[in-house]
mmCIF file of C-alpha atoms in Angstrom:
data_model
loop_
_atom_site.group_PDB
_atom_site.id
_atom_site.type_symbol
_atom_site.label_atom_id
_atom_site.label_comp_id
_atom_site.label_asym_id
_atom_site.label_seq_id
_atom_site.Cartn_x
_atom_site.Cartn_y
_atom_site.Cartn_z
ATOM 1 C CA UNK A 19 -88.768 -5.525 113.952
ATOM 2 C CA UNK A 20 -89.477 -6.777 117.368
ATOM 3 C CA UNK A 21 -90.188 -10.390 115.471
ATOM 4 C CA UNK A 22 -87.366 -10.300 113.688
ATOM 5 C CA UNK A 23 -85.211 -9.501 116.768
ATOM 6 C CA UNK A 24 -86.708 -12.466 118.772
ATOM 7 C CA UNK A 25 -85.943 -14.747 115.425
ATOM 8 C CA UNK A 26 -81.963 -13.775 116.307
ATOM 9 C CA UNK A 27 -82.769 -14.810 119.525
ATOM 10 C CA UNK A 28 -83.695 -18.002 118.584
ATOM 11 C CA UNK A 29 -80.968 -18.354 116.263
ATOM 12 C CA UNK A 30 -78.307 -17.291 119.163
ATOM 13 C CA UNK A 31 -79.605 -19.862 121.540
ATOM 14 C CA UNK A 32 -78.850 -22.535 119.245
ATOM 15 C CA UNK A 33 -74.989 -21.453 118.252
ATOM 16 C CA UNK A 34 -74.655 -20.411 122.058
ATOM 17 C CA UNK A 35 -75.525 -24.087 122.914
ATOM 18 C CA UNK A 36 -73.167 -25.661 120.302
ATOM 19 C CA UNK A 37 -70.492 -23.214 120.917
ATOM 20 C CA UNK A 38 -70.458 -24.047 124.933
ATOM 21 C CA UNK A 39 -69.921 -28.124 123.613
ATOM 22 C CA UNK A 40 -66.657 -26.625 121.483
ATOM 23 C CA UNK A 41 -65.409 -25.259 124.274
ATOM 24 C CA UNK A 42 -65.940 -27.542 126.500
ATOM 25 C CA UNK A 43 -64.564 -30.049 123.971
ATOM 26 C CA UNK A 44 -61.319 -27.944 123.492
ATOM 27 C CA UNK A 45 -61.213 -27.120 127.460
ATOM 28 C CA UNK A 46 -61.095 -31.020 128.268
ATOM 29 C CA UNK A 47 -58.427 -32.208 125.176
ATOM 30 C CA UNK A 48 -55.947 -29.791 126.334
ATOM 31 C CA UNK A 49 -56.686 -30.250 130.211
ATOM 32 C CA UNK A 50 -56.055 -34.145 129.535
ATOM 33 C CA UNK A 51 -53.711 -34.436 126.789
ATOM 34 C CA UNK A 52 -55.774 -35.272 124.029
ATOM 35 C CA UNK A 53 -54.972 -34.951 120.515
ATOM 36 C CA UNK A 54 -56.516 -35.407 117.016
ATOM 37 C CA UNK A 55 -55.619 -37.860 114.579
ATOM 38 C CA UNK A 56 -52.476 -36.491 111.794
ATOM 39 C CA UNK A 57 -55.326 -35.085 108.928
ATOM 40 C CA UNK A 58 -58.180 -35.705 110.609
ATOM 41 C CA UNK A 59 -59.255 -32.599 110.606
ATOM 42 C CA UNK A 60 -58.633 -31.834 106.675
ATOM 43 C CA UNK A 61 -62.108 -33.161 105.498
ATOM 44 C CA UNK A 62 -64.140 -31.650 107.964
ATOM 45 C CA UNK A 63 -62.493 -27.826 107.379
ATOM 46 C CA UNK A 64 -62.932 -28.857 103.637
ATOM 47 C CA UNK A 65 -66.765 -29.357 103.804
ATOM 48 C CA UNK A 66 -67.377 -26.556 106.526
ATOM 49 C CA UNK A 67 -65.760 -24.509 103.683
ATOM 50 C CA UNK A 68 -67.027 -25.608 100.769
ATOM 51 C CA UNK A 69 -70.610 -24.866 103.334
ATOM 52 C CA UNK A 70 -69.511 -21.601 103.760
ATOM 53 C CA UNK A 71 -68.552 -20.691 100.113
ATOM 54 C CA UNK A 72 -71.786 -18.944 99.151
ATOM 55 C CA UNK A 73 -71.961 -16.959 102.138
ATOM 56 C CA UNK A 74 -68.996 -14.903 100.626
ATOM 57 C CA UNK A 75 -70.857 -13.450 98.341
ATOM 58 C CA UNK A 76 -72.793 -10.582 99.364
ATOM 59 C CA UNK A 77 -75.736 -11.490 96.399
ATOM 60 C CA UNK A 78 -76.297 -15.434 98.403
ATOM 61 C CA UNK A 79 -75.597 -14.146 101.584
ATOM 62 C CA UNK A 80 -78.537 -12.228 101.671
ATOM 63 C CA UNK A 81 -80.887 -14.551 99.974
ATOM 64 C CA UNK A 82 -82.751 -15.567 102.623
ATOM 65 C CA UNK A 83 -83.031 -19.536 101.239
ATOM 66 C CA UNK A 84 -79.451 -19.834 100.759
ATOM 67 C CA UNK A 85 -78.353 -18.469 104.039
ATOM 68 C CA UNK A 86 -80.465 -20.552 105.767
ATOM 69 C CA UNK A 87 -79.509 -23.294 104.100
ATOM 70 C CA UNK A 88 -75.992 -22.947 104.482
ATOM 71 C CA UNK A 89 -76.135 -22.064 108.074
ATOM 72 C CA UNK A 90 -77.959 -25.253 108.705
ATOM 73 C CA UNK A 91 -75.529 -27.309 106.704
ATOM 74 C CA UNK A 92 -72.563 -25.962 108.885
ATOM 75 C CA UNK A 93 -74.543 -25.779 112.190
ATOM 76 C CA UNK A 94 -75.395 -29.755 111.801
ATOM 77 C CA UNK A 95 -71.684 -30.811 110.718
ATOM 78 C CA UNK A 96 -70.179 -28.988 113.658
ATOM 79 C CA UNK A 97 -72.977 -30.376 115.712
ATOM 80 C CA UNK A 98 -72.468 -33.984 114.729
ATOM 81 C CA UNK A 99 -68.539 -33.858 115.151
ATOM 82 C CA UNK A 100 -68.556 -31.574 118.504
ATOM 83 C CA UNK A 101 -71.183 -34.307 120.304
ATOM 84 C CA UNK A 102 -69.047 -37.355 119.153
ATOM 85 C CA UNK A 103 -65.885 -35.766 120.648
ATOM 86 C CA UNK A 104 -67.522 -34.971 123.324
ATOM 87 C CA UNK A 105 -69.098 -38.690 124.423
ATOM 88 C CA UNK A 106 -65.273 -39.551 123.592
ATOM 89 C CA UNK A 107 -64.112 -37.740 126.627
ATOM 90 C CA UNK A 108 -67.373 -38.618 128.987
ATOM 91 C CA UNK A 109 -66.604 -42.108 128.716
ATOM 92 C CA UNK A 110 -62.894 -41.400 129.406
ATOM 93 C CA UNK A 111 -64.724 -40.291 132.606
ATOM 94 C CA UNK A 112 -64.684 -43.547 133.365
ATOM 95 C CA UNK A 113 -67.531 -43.286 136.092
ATOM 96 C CA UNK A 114 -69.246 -46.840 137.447
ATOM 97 C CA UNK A 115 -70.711 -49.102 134.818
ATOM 98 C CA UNK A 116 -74.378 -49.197 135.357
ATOM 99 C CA UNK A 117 -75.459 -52.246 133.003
ATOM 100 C CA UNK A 118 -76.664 -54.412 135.700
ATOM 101 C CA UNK A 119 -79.361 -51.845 136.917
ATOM 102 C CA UNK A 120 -80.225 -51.606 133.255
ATOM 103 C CA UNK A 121 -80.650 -54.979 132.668
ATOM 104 C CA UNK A 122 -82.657 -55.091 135.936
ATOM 105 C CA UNK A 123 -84.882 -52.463 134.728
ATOM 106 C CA UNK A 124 -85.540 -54.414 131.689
ATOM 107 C CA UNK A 125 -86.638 -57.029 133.031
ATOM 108 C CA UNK A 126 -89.565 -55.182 134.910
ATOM 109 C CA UNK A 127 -91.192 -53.824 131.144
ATOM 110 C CA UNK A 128 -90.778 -57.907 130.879
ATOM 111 C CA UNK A 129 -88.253 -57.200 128.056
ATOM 112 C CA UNK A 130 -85.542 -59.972 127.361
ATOM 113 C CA UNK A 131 -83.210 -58.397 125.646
ATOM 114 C CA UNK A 132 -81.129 -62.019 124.771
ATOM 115 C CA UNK A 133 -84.530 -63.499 123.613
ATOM 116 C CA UNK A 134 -85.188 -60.739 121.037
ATOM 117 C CA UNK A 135 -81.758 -60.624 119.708
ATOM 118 C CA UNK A 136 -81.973 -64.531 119.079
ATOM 119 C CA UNK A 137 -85.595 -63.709 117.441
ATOM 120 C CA UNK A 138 -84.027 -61.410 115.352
ATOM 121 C CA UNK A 139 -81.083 -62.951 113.799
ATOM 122 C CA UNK A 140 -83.290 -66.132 113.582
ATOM 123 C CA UNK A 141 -85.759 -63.877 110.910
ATOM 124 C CA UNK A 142 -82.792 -63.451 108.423
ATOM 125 C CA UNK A 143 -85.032 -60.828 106.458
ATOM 126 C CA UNK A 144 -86.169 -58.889 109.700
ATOM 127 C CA UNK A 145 -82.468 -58.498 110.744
ATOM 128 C CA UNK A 146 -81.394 -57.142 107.330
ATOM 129 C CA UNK A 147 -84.190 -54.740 107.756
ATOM 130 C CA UNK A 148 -83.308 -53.666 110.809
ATOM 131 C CA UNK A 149 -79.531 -53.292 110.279
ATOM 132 C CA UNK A 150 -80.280 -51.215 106.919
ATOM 133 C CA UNK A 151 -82.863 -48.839 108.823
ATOM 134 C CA UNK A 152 -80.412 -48.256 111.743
ATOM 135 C CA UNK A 153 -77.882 -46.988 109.194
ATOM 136 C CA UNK A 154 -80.379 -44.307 107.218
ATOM 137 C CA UNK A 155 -80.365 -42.249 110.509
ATOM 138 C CA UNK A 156 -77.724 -39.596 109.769
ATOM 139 C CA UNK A 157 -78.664 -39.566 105.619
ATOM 140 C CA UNK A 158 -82.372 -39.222 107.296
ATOM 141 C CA UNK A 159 -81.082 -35.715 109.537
ATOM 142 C CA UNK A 160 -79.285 -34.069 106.281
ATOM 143 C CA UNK A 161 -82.422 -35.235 103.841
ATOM 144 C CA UNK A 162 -84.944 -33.257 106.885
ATOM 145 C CA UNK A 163 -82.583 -30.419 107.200
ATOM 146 C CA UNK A 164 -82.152 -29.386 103.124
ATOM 147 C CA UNK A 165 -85.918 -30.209 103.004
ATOM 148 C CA UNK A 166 -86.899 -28.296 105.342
ATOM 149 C CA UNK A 167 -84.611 -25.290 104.231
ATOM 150 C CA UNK A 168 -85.721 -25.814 100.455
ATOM 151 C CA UNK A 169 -89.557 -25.299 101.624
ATOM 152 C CA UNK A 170 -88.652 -22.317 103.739
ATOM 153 C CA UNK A 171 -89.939 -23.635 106.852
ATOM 154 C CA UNK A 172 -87.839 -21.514 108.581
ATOM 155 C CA UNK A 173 -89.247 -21.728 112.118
ATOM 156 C CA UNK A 174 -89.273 -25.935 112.115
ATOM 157 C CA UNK A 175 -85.387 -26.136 110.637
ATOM 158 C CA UNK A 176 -84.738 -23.780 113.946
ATOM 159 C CA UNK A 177 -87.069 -25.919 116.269
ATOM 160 C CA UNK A 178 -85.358 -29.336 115.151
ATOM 161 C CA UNK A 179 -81.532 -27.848 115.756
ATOM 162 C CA UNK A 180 -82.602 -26.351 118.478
ATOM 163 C CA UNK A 181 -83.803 -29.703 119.841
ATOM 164 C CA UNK A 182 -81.135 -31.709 118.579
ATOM 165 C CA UNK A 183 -78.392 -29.802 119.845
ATOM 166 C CA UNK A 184 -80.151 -29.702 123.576
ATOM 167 C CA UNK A 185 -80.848 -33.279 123.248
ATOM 168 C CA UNK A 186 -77.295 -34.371 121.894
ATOM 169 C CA UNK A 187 -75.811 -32.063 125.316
ATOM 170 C CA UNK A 188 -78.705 -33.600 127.630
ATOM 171 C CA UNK A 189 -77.872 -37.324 126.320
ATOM 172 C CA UNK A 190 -74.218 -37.232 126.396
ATOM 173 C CA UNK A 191 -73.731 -35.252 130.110
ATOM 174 C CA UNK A 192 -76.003 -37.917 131.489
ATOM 175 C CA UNK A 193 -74.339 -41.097 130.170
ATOM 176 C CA UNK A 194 -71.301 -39.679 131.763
ATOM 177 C CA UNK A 195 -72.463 -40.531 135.004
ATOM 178 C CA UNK A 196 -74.516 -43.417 134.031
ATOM 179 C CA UNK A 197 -72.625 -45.170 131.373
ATOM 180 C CA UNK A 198 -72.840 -49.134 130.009
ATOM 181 C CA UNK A 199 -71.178 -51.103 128.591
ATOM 182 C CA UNK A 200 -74.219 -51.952 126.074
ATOM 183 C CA UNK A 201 -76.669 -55.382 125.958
ATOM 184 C CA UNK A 202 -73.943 -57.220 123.723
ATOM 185 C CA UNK A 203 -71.378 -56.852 125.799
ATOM 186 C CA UNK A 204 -73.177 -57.573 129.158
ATOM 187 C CA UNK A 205 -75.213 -60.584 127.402
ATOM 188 C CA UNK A 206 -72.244 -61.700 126.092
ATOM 189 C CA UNK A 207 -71.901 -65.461 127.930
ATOM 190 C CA UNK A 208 -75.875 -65.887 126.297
ATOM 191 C CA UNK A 209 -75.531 -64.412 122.737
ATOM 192 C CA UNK A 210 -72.198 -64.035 120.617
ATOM 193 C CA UNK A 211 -72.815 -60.346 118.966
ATOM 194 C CA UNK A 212 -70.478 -58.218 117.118
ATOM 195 C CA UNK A 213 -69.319 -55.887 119.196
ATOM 196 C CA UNK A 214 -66.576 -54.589 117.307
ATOM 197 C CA UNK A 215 -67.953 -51.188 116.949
ATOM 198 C CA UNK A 216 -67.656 -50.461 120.406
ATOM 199 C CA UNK A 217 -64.525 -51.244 120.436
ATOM 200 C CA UNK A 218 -63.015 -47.780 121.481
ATOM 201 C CA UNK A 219 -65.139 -47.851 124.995
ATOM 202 C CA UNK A 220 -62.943 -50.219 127.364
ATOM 203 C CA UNK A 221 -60.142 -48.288 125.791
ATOM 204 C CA UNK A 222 -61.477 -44.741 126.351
ATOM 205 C CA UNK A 223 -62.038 -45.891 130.038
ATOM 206 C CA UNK A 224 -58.804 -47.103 130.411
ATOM 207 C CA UNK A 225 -57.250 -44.054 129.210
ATOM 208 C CA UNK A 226 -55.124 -45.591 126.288
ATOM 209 C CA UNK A 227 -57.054 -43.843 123.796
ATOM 210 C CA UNK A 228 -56.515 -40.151 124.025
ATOM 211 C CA UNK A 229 -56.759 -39.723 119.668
ATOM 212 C CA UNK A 230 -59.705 -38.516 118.123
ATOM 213 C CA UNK A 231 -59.876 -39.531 114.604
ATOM 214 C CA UNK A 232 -62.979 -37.924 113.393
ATOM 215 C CA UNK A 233 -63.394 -40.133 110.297
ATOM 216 C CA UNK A 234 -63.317 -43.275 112.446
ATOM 217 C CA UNK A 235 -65.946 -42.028 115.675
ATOM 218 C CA UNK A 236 -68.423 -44.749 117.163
ATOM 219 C CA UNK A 237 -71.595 -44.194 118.970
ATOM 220 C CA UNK A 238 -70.666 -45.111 122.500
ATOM 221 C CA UNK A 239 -73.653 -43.195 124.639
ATOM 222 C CA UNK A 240 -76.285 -45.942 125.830
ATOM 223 C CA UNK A 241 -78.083 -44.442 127.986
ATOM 224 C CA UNK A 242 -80.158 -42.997 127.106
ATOM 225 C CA UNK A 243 -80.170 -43.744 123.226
ATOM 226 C CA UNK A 244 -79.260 -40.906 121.272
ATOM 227 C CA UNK A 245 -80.339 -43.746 117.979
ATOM 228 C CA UNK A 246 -83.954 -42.976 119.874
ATOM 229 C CA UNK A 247 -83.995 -38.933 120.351
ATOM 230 C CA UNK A 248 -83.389 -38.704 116.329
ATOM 231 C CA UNK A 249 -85.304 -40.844 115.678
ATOM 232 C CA UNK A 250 -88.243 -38.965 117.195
ATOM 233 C CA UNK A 251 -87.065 -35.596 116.647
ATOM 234 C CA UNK A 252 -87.252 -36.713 112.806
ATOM 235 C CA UNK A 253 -90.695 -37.365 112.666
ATOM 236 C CA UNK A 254 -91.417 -34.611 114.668
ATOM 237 C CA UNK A 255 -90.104 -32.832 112.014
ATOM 238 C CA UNK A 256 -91.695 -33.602 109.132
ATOM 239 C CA UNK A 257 -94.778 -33.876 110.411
ATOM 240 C CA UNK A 258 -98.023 -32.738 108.249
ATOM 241 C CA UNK A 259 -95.724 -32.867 105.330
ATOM 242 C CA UNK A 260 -94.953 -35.097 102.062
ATOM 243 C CA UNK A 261 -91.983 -36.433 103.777
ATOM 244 C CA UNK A 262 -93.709 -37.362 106.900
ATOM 245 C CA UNK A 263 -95.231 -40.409 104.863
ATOM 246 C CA UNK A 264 -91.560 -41.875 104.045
ATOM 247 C CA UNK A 265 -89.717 -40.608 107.218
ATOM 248 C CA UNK A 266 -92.259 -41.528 110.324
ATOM 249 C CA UNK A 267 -92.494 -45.350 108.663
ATOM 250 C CA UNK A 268 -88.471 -45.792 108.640
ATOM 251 C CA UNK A 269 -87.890 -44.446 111.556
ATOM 252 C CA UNK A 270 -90.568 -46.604 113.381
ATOM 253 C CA UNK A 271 -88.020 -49.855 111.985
ATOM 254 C CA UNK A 272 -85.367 -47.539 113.593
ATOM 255 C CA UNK A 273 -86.891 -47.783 117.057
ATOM 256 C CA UNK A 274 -87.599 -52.051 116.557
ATOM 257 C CA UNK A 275 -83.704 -51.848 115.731
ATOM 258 C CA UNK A 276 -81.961 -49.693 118.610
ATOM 259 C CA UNK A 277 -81.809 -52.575 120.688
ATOM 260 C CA UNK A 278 -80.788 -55.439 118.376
ATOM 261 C CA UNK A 279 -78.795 -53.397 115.786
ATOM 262 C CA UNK A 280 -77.696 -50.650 118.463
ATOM 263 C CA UNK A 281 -76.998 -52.605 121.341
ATOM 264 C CA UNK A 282 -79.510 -50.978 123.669
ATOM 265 C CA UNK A 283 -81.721 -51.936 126.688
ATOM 266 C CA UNK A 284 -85.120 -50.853 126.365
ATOM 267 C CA UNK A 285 -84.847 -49.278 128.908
ATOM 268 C CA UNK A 286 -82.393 -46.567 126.886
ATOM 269 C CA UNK A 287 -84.687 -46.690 124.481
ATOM 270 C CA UNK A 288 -87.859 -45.445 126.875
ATOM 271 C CA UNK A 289 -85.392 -43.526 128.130
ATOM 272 C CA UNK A 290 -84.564 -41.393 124.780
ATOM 273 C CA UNK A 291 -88.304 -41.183 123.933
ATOM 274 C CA UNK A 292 -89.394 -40.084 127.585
ATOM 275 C CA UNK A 293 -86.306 -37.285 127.002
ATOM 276 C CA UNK A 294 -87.279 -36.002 123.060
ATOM 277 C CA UNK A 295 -90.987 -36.077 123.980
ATOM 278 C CA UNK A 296 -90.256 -33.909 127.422
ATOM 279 C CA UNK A 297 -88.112 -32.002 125.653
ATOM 280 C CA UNK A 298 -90.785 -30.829 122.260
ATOM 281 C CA UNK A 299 -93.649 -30.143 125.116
ATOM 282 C CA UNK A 300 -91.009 -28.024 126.950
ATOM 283 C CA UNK A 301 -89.805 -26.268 124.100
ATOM 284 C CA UNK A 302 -93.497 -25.506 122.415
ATOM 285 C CA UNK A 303 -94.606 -24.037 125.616
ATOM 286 C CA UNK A 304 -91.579 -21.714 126.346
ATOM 287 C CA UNK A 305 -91.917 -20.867 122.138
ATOM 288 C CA UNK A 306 -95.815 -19.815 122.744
ATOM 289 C CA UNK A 307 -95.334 -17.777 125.797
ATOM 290 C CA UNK A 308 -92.571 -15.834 124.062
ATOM 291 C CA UNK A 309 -94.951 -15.203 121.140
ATOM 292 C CA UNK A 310 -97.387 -14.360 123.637
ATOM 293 C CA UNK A 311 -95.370 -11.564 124.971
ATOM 294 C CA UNK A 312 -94.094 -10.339 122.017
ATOM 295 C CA UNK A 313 -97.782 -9.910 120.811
ATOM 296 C CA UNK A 314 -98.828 -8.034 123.957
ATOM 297 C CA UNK A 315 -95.710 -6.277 123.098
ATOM 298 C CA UNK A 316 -96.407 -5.477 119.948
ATOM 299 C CA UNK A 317 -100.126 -4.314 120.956
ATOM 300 C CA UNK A 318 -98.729 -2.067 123.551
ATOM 301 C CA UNK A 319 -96.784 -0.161 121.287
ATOM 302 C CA UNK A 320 -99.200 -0.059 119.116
ATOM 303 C CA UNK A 321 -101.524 1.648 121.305
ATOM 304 C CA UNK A 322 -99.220 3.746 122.051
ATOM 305 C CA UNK A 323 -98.207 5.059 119.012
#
C-alpha cells in the first residue's frame, strides 16, 4: 500500500508540473491578448479524445496496460502543445538577444559554427542524413513512450515524462532571459541558410504575432537546445533494451545535426546535455532516497506489527 501510494506520488508530480505550464500558458494569453488560431484547436481535442476513449470504459480503465498507455499518450500531447505555446510567449518577452556571447563562447570549444555548416552542405549525403535524423525526433518520443508502455516498464515511462516535462519547463524559462536569434541568422553575412522556419521569432518579439496556430508551431528555444535534452533523455530511455540498439545510434546523428540542421551553437548544444545529464543524476538520487525511506518505512511497521 505504502508503494503504491508513493507510485501516485510520482504520478502527481508529473501532471502537477504540466498543469502549472497550462496555467501559466492560459494566465499569460489572456493577460496579453493572445488568441488561438479559428480551428486550431479541433485536432488536438479530437486526438486527446479519441486518447481518452478507452478510459470510459470501466473494463480498460482498470487494465493496468491500457491505462497506462493512454495516460501517457494524453500526458505527452498536452505536453508537446503546452511547451510550444509556452516558448511562443517567452520570446514575446522580448528580453536582450544574447547571440554574440554565444558565438563568443563557441569559439573558446574552438567550434566554427560557419565552417561546419559549409562542411556539411558540401557532403551532399551527410547533410541529407542529418536533415532526415533531425526530423525522427518527435516519431522517436511516441515510438519510446508506446514501447515502453507495451513492455510494462512502468517506472521508466514515469522517469522519462517526468524528465521531459522538467526539462521542457527548465529549457524554455531559461531561454526567456537568454534568447538568440540562432547561428543562421547571426552567421548570416558568411553562410546563406534557410531560415524560414524561424520565421515567427522577430515577429513574436515585435509583438505582431499574438495567434497561436497549433498546427503551424516552430521550435524557437536555442538556448539551451531542447533538439539536445530529447535527444538524451531518449537513449536514456531505452537503455539495456532491444530498442536501445536502433534509438542510441539515431539519436547520436541527431546531436552531429542540432547545429547544422537546428541552427544551434554548440554551445546550446553542451548546454542541453550538461542540463538532461544534471537533471537524470538529480532525479535517480532523490528516486533512491525515497525508496530508501519507504523501505525503512515499511520495516518499521513491520516490526511493529
Amino acid at each position: 500500500m505504502i508503494r503504491y501510494t508513493a507510485a501516485l506520488g510520482k504520478l502527481d508530480f508529473k501532471w502537477s508540473v504540466l498543469l502549472a505550464i497550462v496555467g501559466l500558458d492560459l494566465v499569460w494569453m489572456l493577460a496579453d491578448g493572445w488568441r488561438f488560431q479559428a480551428g486550431s484547436l479541433v485536432g488536438p481535442a479530437i486526438l486527446v479524445t479519441a486518447a481518452s476513449a478507452p478510459l470510459l470504459i470501466k473494463r480498460y480503465r482498470q487494465d493496468e496496460l491500457i491505462f497506462s498507455l493512454c495516460e501517457s499518450v494524453i500526458f505527452s500531447m498536452l505536453l508537446a502543445w503546452s511547451a510550444a505555446i509556452f516558448s511562443y510567449l517567452g520570446v514575446s518577452a522580448n528580453f536582450p538577444l544574447v547571440d554574440q556571447s554565444l558565438a563568443e563562447a563557441d569559439k573558446f570549444f574552438a567550434f566554427s559554427w560557419a565552417d561546419y555548416y559549409h562542411w556539411s552542405i558540401a557532403h551532399d549525403t551527410f547533410q541529407r542524413v542529418l536533415v532526415e535524423a533531425y526530423g525522427t525526433l518527435a516519431k522517436q518520443s511516441w515510438l519510446v513512450v508506446v514501447y515502453l508502455c507495451l513492455t510494462r516498464r512502468k517506472a521508466r515511462v514515469r522517469e522519462f515524462l517526468e524528465l521531459t516535462v522538467v526539462l521542457f519547463a527548465i529549457s524554455i524559462l531559461l531561454s526567456i532571459s537568454i534568447p538568440a536569434a540562432g547561428a543562421p541568422k547571426f552567421y548570416a553575412s558568411a553562410v546563406h541558410a534557410d531560415v524560414s522556419g524561424w520565421s515567427h521569432f522577430e515577429l513574436l518579439r515585435a509583438g505582431s504575432l499574438k495567434l497561436i496556430d497549433l498546427n503551424a508551431m516552430q521550435g524557437l528555444v536555442s538556448m539551451p537546445s531542447v533538439h539536445t535534452v530529447m535527444a538524451i533523455l531518449l537513449c536514456w530511455a531505452v537503455r539495456r533494451t532491444p530498442l536501445a540498439y536502433v534509438v542510441i545510434p539515431l539519436n547520436i546523428v541527431v546531436l552531429l545535426s542540432t547545429p547544422v540542421v537546428g541552427g544551434h551553437y554548440i554551445v546550446d548544444v553542451l548546454a542541453g546535455a550538461v542540463l538532461t545529464v544534471g537533471a537524470i543524476a538529480v532525479r535517480r538520487r532523490w528516486y533512491s532516497q525515497t525508496l530508501m525511506s519507504e523501505n525503512f518505512t515499511v520495516a518499521k511497521v513491520r516490526f511493529f506489527s
